[in-house]
C-alpha cells in the first residue's frame, strides 16, 4: 500500500516538474551564458547562486505536499532503516572529506573542484591549476562543521517524522511541520553555523570569480557552449513524452 502511494506521488511530481519547472531552469542558464565571455564579479556570482537556489523552492515544496500523504504511515522499522542509511552516508562523507592525512584531504578537494571547473570550461593549464589550488587552501570550508550540521539535520528529521506519526497528525499539520523542518534544514537554528555558511558562500563567490578571470577566451567559449547545451537539454526534456500506444 505504501509503495503504490509513493510511486504514484513520485510519478506525479516528475510529470509536474518536467512540464512546469524546466523552462525556468533553462531561462536561468541563459543569464550566465550571456555574460560568461565577460569579467564576472563575486557579487554577480552570488546573485546567480541565489537565483538558482530560489528556483528550486517550488519543487521542494511540491515534494513536501506529496510526502504529507504517506509520512503518517511510516513505521519504526522504517525509521531504523533511515537511521542506518544516514550512518552509511556519514561514513562515506568522512571517507571522502575527512581524511586523516592533510595532504590526502587537500588532494581530494582539488580533484572535486577541478572536476567541476573542467566540466564547465574544459581542460585547464598549470597556471590555472595554481589559482584553483591556492583558492582551496585559503577556503574557510570545514568538513567537520558540515558533518556536525548534517547530523543535527538528521536527528531533527527523525524526531520530526516520529512525532508526526505518534501524533497521528492530519494532513495540514504534516505539511506545515515538513515546511518548518525544511526551513531549519536550509537555515540552521545555530547562529554560529549560519555565520559560517555566509562566510563560506561569500568566499566561494569570490573564488569562482577568480577562477573565471583566469580562463582564456577559448575556455569561456567552451563554457558558453556547455551552458547552451544544458539549456537546450532542459527545453528538450520539457516536451511531452511521446505516447507508446498503438
PDB file of C-alpha atoms in Angstrom:
ATOM      1  CA  UNK A   1       0.000   0.000   0.000  1.00  0.00           C
ATOM      2  CA  UNK A   2       2.825   2.411   0.824  1.00  0.00           C
ATOM      3  CA  UNK A   3       4.695   1.545  -2.366  1.00  0.00           C
ATOM      4  CA  UNK A   4       1.706   2.268  -4.573  1.00  0.00           C
ATOM      5  CA  UNK A   5       1.045   5.605  -2.915  1.00  0.00           C
ATOM      6  CA  UNK A   6       4.700   6.688  -3.002  1.00  0.00           C
ATOM      7  CA  UNK A   7       5.249   5.619  -6.619  1.00  0.00           C
ATOM      8  CA  UNK A   8       2.129   7.471  -7.714  1.00  0.00           C
ATOM      9  CA  UNK A   9       3.328  10.570  -5.870  1.00  0.00           C
ATOM     10  CA  UNK A  10       6.788  10.382  -7.444  1.00  0.00           C
ATOM     11  CA  UNK A  11       5.362   9.987 -10.954  1.00  0.00           C
ATOM     12  CA  UNK A  12       3.035  12.904 -10.404  1.00  0.00           C
ATOM     13  CA  UNK A  13       5.886  15.055  -9.083  1.00  0.00           C
ATOM     14  CA  UNK A  14       8.113  14.331 -12.089  1.00  0.00           C
ATOM     15  CA  UNK A  15       5.291  14.989 -14.563  1.00  0.00           C
ATOM     16  CA  UNK A  16       4.591  18.338 -12.890  1.00  0.00           C
ATOM     17  CA  UNK A  17       8.292  19.188 -12.656  1.00  0.00           C
ATOM     18  CA  UNK A  18       9.005  18.386 -16.297  1.00  0.00           C
ATOM     19  CA  UNK A  19       6.093  20.403 -17.633  1.00  0.00           C
ATOM     20  CA  UNK A  20       6.270  23.431 -15.308  1.00  0.00           C
ATOM     21  CA  UNK A  21       9.805  23.891 -13.958  1.00  0.00           C
ATOM     22  CA  UNK A  22      12.369  23.050 -16.633  1.00  0.00           C
ATOM     23  CA  UNK A  23      11.704  26.187 -18.668  1.00  0.00           C
ATOM     24  CA  UNK A  24      12.603  28.294 -15.637  1.00  0.00           C
ATOM     25  CA  UNK A  25      15.882  26.424 -15.210  1.00  0.00           C
ATOM     26  CA  UNK A  26      16.675  26.889 -18.897  1.00  0.00           C
ATOM     27  CA  UNK A  27      15.897  30.600 -18.685  1.00  0.00           C
ATOM     28  CA  UNK A  28      18.221  30.883 -15.678  1.00  0.00           C
ATOM     29  CA  UNK A  29      21.084  29.267 -17.619  1.00  0.00           C
ATOM     30  CA  UNK A  30      20.627  31.878 -20.341  1.00  0.00           C
ATOM     31  CA  UNK A  31      21.698  34.586 -17.872  1.00  0.00           C
ATOM     32  CA  UNK A  32      25.209  33.270 -17.111  1.00  0.00           C
ATOM     33  CA  UNK A  33      25.569  32.124 -20.728  1.00  0.00           C
ATOM     34  CA  UNK A  34      25.086  35.677 -21.983  1.00  0.00           C
ATOM     35  CA  UNK A  35      27.698  37.055 -19.544  1.00  0.00           C
ATOM     36  CA  UNK A  36      30.284  34.303 -19.373  1.00  0.00           C
ATOM     37  CA  UNK A  37      32.534  35.838 -22.008  1.00  0.00           C
ATOM     38  CA  UNK A  38      32.966  38.922 -19.807  1.00  0.00           C
ATOM     39  CA  UNK A  39      34.541  39.579 -16.414  1.00  0.00           C
ATOM     40  CA  UNK A  40      32.290  38.470 -13.572  1.00  0.00           C
ATOM     41  CA  UNK A  41      32.277  39.937 -10.075  1.00  0.00           C
ATOM     42  CA  UNK A  42      31.833  37.978  -6.831  1.00  0.00           C
ATOM     43  CA  UNK A  43      28.508  39.804  -6.357  1.00  0.00           C
ATOM     44  CA  UNK A  44      27.299  38.545  -9.727  1.00  0.00           C
ATOM     45  CA  UNK A  45      28.353  35.007  -8.858  1.00  0.00           C
ATOM     46  CA  UNK A  46      26.413  35.218  -5.593  1.00  0.00           C
ATOM     47  CA  UNK A  47      23.392  36.659  -7.409  1.00  0.00           C
ATOM     48  CA  UNK A  48      23.365  33.753  -9.860  1.00  0.00           C
ATOM     49  CA  UNK A  49      23.660  31.277  -6.996  1.00  0.00           C
ATOM     50  CA  UNK A  50      20.792  32.924  -5.115  1.00  0.00           C
ATOM     51  CA  UNK A  51      18.575  32.880  -8.188  1.00  0.00           C
ATOM     52  CA  UNK A  52      19.315  29.210  -8.817  1.00  0.00           C
ATOM     53  CA  UNK A  53      18.574  28.281  -5.216  1.00  0.00           C
ATOM     54  CA  UNK A  54      15.247  30.117  -5.246  1.00  0.00           C
ATOM     55  CA  UNK A  55      14.267  28.322  -8.443  1.00  0.00           C
ATOM     56  CA  UNK A  56      14.260  25.052  -6.502  1.00  0.00           C
ATOM     57  CA  UNK A  57      11.766  26.201  -3.876  1.00  0.00           C
ATOM     58  CA  UNK A  58       8.587  25.241  -5.788  1.00  0.00           C
ATOM     59  CA  UNK A  59       9.923  21.749  -6.483  1.00  0.00           C
ATOM     60  CA  UNK A  60      10.902  21.227  -2.851  1.00  0.00           C
ATOM     61  CA  UNK A  61       7.536  22.419  -1.579  1.00  0.00           C
ATOM     62  CA  UNK A  62       5.650  20.278  -4.094  1.00  0.00           C
ATOM     63  CA  UNK A  63       7.587  17.284  -2.804  1.00  0.00           C
ATOM     64  CA  UNK A  64       6.672  18.103   0.797  1.00  0.00           C
ATOM     65  CA  UNK A  65       2.993  18.320  -0.076  1.00  0.00           C
ATOM     66  CA  UNK A  66       3.184  14.955  -1.842  1.00  0.00           C
ATOM     67  CA  UNK A  67       5.022  13.375   1.086  1.00  0.00           C
ATOM     68  CA  UNK A  68       2.325  14.517   3.501  1.00  0.00           C
ATOM     69  CA  UNK A  69       0.087  11.735   2.192  1.00  0.00           C
ATOM     70  CA  UNK A  70       2.413   8.913   3.248  1.00  0.00           C
ATOM     71  CA  UNK A  71       4.609  10.259   6.058  1.00  0.00           C
ATOM     72  CA  UNK A  72       1.985   9.309   8.709  1.00  0.00           C
ATOM     73  CA  UNK A  73       2.203   5.664   7.591  1.00  0.00           C
ATOM     74  CA  UNK A  74       5.915   5.303   8.384  1.00  0.00           C
ATOM     75  CA  UNK A  75       6.826   2.526  10.821  1.00  0.00           C
ATOM     76  CA  UNK A  76       9.531   2.239  13.459  1.00  0.00           C
ATOM     77  CA  UNK A  77      11.313  -0.343  11.295  1.00  0.00           C
ATOM     78  CA  UNK A  78      11.463   2.244   8.515  1.00  0.00           C
ATOM     79  CA  UNK A  79      12.837   4.845  10.897  1.00  0.00           C
ATOM     80  CA  UNK A  80      15.591   2.426  11.900  1.00  0.00           C
ATOM     81  CA  UNK A  81      16.328   1.826   8.228  1.00  0.00           C
ATOM     82  CA  UNK A  82      16.604   5.586   7.724  1.00  0.00           C
ATOM     83  CA  UNK A  83      18.998   5.821  10.674  1.00  0.00           C
ATOM     84  CA  UNK A  84      21.166   3.145   9.056  1.00  0.00           C
ATOM     85  CA  UNK A  85      21.160   4.993   5.729  1.00  0.00           C
ATOM     86  CA  UNK A  86      22.170   8.198   7.493  1.00  0.00           C
ATOM     87  CA  UNK A  87      25.022   6.387   9.253  1.00  0.00           C
ATOM     88  CA  UNK A  88      26.231   4.905   5.965  1.00  0.00           C
ATOM     89  CA  UNK A  89      26.120   8.296   4.260  1.00  0.00           C
ATOM     90  CA  UNK A  90      28.051   9.886   7.110  1.00  0.00           C
ATOM     91  CA  UNK A  91      30.735   7.215   6.862  1.00  0.00           C
ATOM     92  CA  UNK A  92      31.015   7.910   3.136  1.00  0.00           C
ATOM     93  CA  UNK A  93      31.352  11.625   3.848  1.00  0.00           C
ATOM     94  CA  UNK A  94      34.117  11.006   6.366  1.00  0.00           C
ATOM     95  CA  UNK A  95      35.928   8.874   3.799  1.00  0.00           C
ATOM     96  CA  UNK A  96      35.610  11.499   1.051  1.00  0.00           C
ATOM     97  CA  UNK A  97      36.079  14.735   3.048  1.00  0.00           C
ATOM     98  CA  UNK A  98      37.700  13.932   6.392  1.00  0.00           C
ATOM     99  CA  UNK A  99      40.865  12.061   5.519  1.00  0.00           C
ATOM    100  CA  UNK A 100      43.251  11.976   8.483  1.00  0.00           C
ATOM    101  CA  UNK A 101      46.191  12.859   6.253  1.00  0.00           C
ATOM    102  CA  UNK A 102      46.117  16.582   5.393  1.00  0.00           C
ATOM    103  CA  UNK A 103      47.776  16.053   2.017  1.00  0.00           C
ATOM    104  CA  UNK A 104      45.201  13.454   1.006  1.00  0.00           C
ATOM    105  CA  UNK A 105      42.387  15.737   2.140  1.00  0.00           C
ATOM    106  CA  UNK A 106      43.814  18.568   0.037  1.00  0.00           C
ATOM    107  CA  UNK A 107      44.229  16.241  -2.933  1.00  0.00           C
ATOM    108  CA  UNK A 108      40.619  15.100  -2.722  1.00  0.00           C
ATOM    109  CA  UNK A 109      39.365  18.695  -2.501  1.00  0.00           C
ATOM    110  CA  UNK A 110      41.483  19.621  -5.511  1.00  0.00           C
ATOM    111  CA  UNK A 111      40.117  16.706  -7.517  1.00  0.00           C
ATOM    112  CA  UNK A 112      36.483  17.566  -6.718  1.00  0.00           C
ATOM    113  CA  UNK A 113      36.938  21.232  -7.576  1.00  0.00           C
ATOM    114  CA  UNK A 114      38.905  20.546 -10.739  1.00  0.00           C
ATOM    115  CA  UNK A 115      36.199  18.176 -11.979  1.00  0.00           C
ATOM    116  CA  UNK A 116      33.601  20.937 -11.605  1.00  0.00           C
ATOM    117  CA  UNK A 117      35.758  23.604 -13.242  1.00  0.00           C
ATOM    118  CA  UNK A 118      36.646  21.379 -16.200  1.00  0.00           C
ATOM    119  CA  UNK A 119      33.036  20.270 -16.616  1.00  0.00           C
ATOM    120  CA  UNK A 120      32.257  23.895 -17.477  1.00  0.00           C
ATOM    121  CA  UNK A 121      35.436  25.320 -19.024  1.00  0.00           C
ATOM    122  CA  UNK A 122      37.301  22.273 -20.322  1.00  0.00           C
ATOM    123  CA  UNK A 123      40.911  21.388 -19.530  1.00  0.00           C
ATOM    124  CA  UNK A 124      42.923  23.903 -17.511  1.00  0.00           C
ATOM    125  CA  UNK A 125      46.630  24.697 -17.681  1.00  0.00           C
ATOM    126  CA  UNK A 126      49.321  24.754 -14.980  1.00  0.00           C
ATOM    127  CA  UNK A 127      48.824  28.409 -14.027  1.00  0.00           C
ATOM    128  CA  UNK A 128      45.063  27.912 -13.739  1.00  0.00           C
ATOM    129  CA  UNK A 129      45.642  24.835 -11.601  1.00  0.00           C
ATOM    130  CA  UNK A 130      47.653  27.015  -9.243  1.00  0.00           C
ATOM    131  CA  UNK A 131      44.791  29.508  -8.954  1.00  0.00           C
ATOM    132  CA  UNK A 132      42.461  26.668  -8.017  1.00  0.00           C
ATOM    133  CA  UNK A 133      44.911  25.116  -5.557  1.00  0.00           C
ATOM    134  CA  UNK A 134      45.557  28.433  -3.834  1.00  0.00           C
ATOM    135  CA  UNK A 135      41.833  29.037  -3.568  1.00  0.00           C
ATOM    136  CA  UNK A 136      41.208  25.660  -1.971  1.00  0.00           C
ATOM    137  CA  UNK A 137      43.993  26.185   0.566  1.00  0.00           C
ATOM    138  CA  UNK A 138      42.531  29.542   1.606  1.00  0.00           C
ATOM    139  CA  UNK A 139      38.937  28.310   1.788  1.00  0.00           C
ATOM    140  CA  UNK A 140      37.116  28.506   5.142  1.00  0.00           C
ATOM    141  CA  UNK A 141      35.294  25.253   4.283  1.00  0.00           C
ATOM    142  CA  UNK A 142      35.225  22.950   7.319  1.00  0.00           C
ATOM    143  CA  UNK A 143      34.077  19.371   6.704  1.00  0.00           C
ATOM    144  CA  UNK A 144      33.953  18.867  10.473  1.00  0.00           C
ATOM    145  CA  UNK A 145      31.378  21.652  10.847  1.00  0.00           C
ATOM    146  CA  UNK A 146      29.470  20.390   7.826  1.00  0.00           C
ATOM    147  CA  UNK A 147      29.276  16.872   9.278  1.00  0.00           C
ATOM    148  CA  UNK A 148      28.092  18.178  12.641  1.00  0.00           C
ATOM    149  CA  UNK A 149      25.347  20.224  10.998  1.00  0.00           C
ATOM    150  CA  UNK A 150      24.410  17.313   8.761  1.00  0.00           C
ATOM    151  CA  UNK A 151      23.990  15.090  11.815  1.00  0.00           C
ATOM    152  CA  UNK A 152      21.872  17.763  13.507  1.00  0.00           C
ATOM    153  CA  UNK A 153      19.601  17.816  10.458  1.00  0.00           C
ATOM    154  CA  UNK A 154      19.325  14.035  10.504  1.00  0.00           C
ATOM    155  CA  UNK A 155      18.346  13.974  14.191  1.00  0.00           C
ATOM    156  CA  UNK A 156      15.843  16.752  13.563  1.00  0.00           C
ATOM    157  CA  UNK A 157      14.338  14.865  10.630  1.00  0.00           C
ATOM    158  CA  UNK A 158      13.931  11.615  12.555  1.00  0.00           C
ATOM    159  CA  UNK A 159      12.493  13.340  15.614  1.00  0.00           C
ATOM    160  CA  UNK A 160      10.059  15.328  13.476  1.00  0.00           C
ATOM    161  CA  UNK A 161       8.836  12.335  11.482  1.00  0.00           C
ATOM    162  CA  UNK A 162       8.445  10.193  14.597  1.00  0.00           C
ATOM    163  CA  UNK A 163       6.440  12.975  16.257  1.00  0.00           C
ATOM    164  CA  UNK A 164       4.087  13.267  13.282  1.00  0.00           C
ATOM    165  CA  UNK A 165       3.426   9.532  13.359  1.00  0.00           C
ATOM    166  CA  UNK A 166       2.949   9.469  17.135  1.00  0.00           C
ATOM    167  CA  UNK A 167       0.515  12.403  16.986  1.00  0.00           C
ATOM    168  CA  UNK A 168      -1.388  10.910  14.049  1.00  0.00           C
ATOM    169  CA  UNK A 169      -1.207  14.403  12.621  1.00  0.00           C
ATOM    170  CA  UNK A 170      -3.690  15.441   9.961  1.00  0.00           C
ATOM    171  CA  UNK A 171      -2.518  16.458   6.506  1.00  0.00           C
ATOM    172  CA  UNK A 172      -2.397  20.202   7.159  1.00  0.00           C
ATOM    173  CA  UNK A 173      -0.313  19.642  10.278  1.00  0.00           C
ATOM    174  CA  UNK A 174       2.063  17.340   8.400  1.00  0.00           C
ATOM    175  CA  UNK A 175       2.582  19.845   5.574  1.00  0.00           C
ATOM    176  CA  UNK A 176       3.197  22.726   7.991  1.00  0.00           C
ATOM    177  CA  UNK A 177       5.637  20.645  10.043  1.00  0.00           C
ATOM    178  CA  UNK A 178       7.562  19.458   6.981  1.00  0.00           C
ATOM    179  CA  UNK A 179       7.843  23.036   5.779  1.00  0.00           C
ATOM    180  CA  UNK A 180       9.233  24.096   9.143  1.00  0.00           C
ATOM    181  CA  UNK A 181      11.707  21.205   9.026  1.00  0.00           C
ATOM    182  CA  UNK A 182      12.828  22.283   5.567  1.00  0.00           C
ATOM    183  CA  UNK A 183      13.331  25.822   6.813  1.00  0.00           C
ATOM    184  CA  UNK A 184      15.525  24.539   9.660  1.00  0.00           C
ATOM    185  CA  UNK A 185      17.471  22.453   7.175  1.00  0.00           C
ATOM    186  CA  UNK A 186      18.028  25.414   4.870  1.00  0.00           C
ATOM    187  CA  UNK A 187      18.671  27.891   7.693  1.00  0.00           C
ATOM    188  CA  UNK A 188      20.318  26.302  10.697  1.00  0.00           C
ATOM    189  CA  UNK A 189      18.967  27.205  14.152  1.00  0.00           C
ATOM    190  CA  UNK A 190      22.636  27.609  15.169  1.00  0.00           C
ATOM    191  CA  UNK A 191      23.674  31.277  14.679  1.00  0.00           C
ATOM    192  CA  UNK A 192      27.356  30.328  14.532  1.00  0.00           C
ATOM    193  CA  UNK A 193      26.720  27.888  11.702  1.00  0.00           C
ATOM    194  CA  UNK A 194      24.641  30.453   9.817  1.00  0.00           C
ATOM    195  CA  UNK A 195      27.518  32.926  10.088  1.00  0.00           C
ATOM    196  CA  UNK A 196      29.907  30.238   8.833  1.00  0.00           C
ATOM    197  CA  UNK A 197      27.597  29.479   5.880  1.00  0.00           C
ATOM    198  CA  UNK A 198      27.523  33.153   4.930  1.00  0.00           C
ATOM    199  CA  UNK A 199      31.303  33.401   5.164  1.00  0.00           C
ATOM    200  CA  UNK A 200      31.732  30.294   3.015  1.00  0.00           C
ATOM    201  CA  UNK A 201      29.196  31.447   0.429  1.00  0.00           C
ATOM    202  CA  UNK A 202      30.896  34.811   0.044  1.00  0.00           C
ATOM    203  CA  UNK A 203      34.298  33.153  -0.238  1.00  0.00           C
ATOM    204  CA  UNK A 204      33.066  30.704  -2.861  1.00  0.00           C
ATOM    205  CA  UNK A 205      31.559  33.507  -4.946  1.00  0.00           C
ATOM    206  CA  UNK A 206      34.896  35.353  -4.902  1.00  0.00           C
ATOM    207  CA  UNK A 207      36.773  32.120  -5.653  1.00  0.00           C
ATOM    208  CA  UNK A 208      34.522  31.362  -8.627  1.00  0.00           C
ATOM    209  CA  UNK A 209      35.091  34.882  -9.941  1.00  0.00           C
ATOM    210  CA  UNK A 210      38.884  34.440  -9.640  1.00  0.00           C
ATOM    211  CA  UNK A 211      38.756  31.126 -11.466  1.00  0.00           C
ATOM    212  CA  UNK A 212      36.637  32.667 -14.211  1.00  0.00           C
ATOM    213  CA  UNK A 213      39.083  35.579 -14.539  1.00  0.00           C
ATOM    214  CA  UNK A 214      41.905  33.059 -15.098  1.00  0.00           C
ATOM    215  CA  UNK A 215      40.122  31.412 -18.028  1.00  0.00           C
ATOM    216  CA  UNK A 216      41.077  32.120 -21.651  1.00  0.00           C
ATOM    217  CA  UNK A 217      38.613  33.344 -24.308  1.00  0.00           C
ATOM    218  CA  UNK A 218      38.568  29.817 -25.757  1.00  0.00           C
ATOM    219  CA  UNK A 219      37.696  28.315 -22.374  1.00  0.00           C
ATOM    220  CA  UNK A 220      34.953  30.870 -21.849  1.00  0.00           C
ATOM    221  CA  UNK A 221      33.582  29.941 -25.252  1.00  0.00           C
ATOM    222  CA  UNK A 222      33.586  26.289 -24.164  1.00  0.00           C
ATOM    223  CA  UNK A 223      31.653  27.317 -21.065  1.00  0.00           C
ATOM    224  CA  UNK A 224      29.149  29.227 -23.184  1.00  0.00           C
ATOM    225  CA  UNK A 225      28.644  26.183 -25.430  1.00  0.00           C
ATOM    226  CA  UNK A 226      28.189  23.898 -22.409  1.00  0.00           C
ATOM    227  CA  UNK A 227      25.608  26.212 -20.884  1.00  0.00           C
ATOM    228  CA  UNK A 228      23.794  26.374 -24.216  1.00  0.00           C
ATOM    229  CA  UNK A 229      23.812  22.588 -24.412  1.00  0.00           C
ATOM    230  CA  UNK A 230      22.347  22.210 -20.921  1.00  0.00           C
ATOM    231  CA  UNK A 231      19.770  24.873 -21.714  1.00  0.00           C
ATOM    232  CA  UNK A 232      18.779  23.009 -24.885  1.00  0.00           C
ATOM    233  CA  UNK A 233      18.613  19.729 -22.965  1.00  0.00           C
ATOM    234  CA  UNK A 234      16.211  21.204 -20.429  1.00  0.00           C
ATOM    235  CA  UNK A 235      13.921  22.553 -23.119  1.00  0.00           C
ATOM    236  CA  UNK A 236      14.006  19.194 -24.900  1.00  0.00           C
ATOM    237  CA  UNK A 237      13.147  17.322 -21.705  1.00  0.00           C
ATOM    238  CA  UNK A 238      10.273  19.723 -21.107  1.00  0.00           C
ATOM    239  CA  UNK A 239       8.494  18.431 -24.219  1.00  0.00           C
ATOM    240  CA  UNK A 240       5.663  15.928 -23.635  1.00  0.00           C
ATOM    241  CA  UNK A 241       6.726  12.294 -23.562  1.00  0.00           C
ATOM    242  CA  UNK A 242       5.566  10.609 -26.816  1.00  0.00           C
ATOM    243  CA  UNK A 243       2.771   8.120 -26.368  1.00  0.00           C
ATOM    244  CA  UNK A 244       3.638   4.456 -26.945  1.00  0.00           C
ATOM    245  CA  UNK A 245       0.029   3.483 -27.506  1.00  0.00           C
ATOM    246  CA  UNK A 246      -0.774   1.987 -30.961  1.00  0.00           C
TER     247      UNK A 246
END
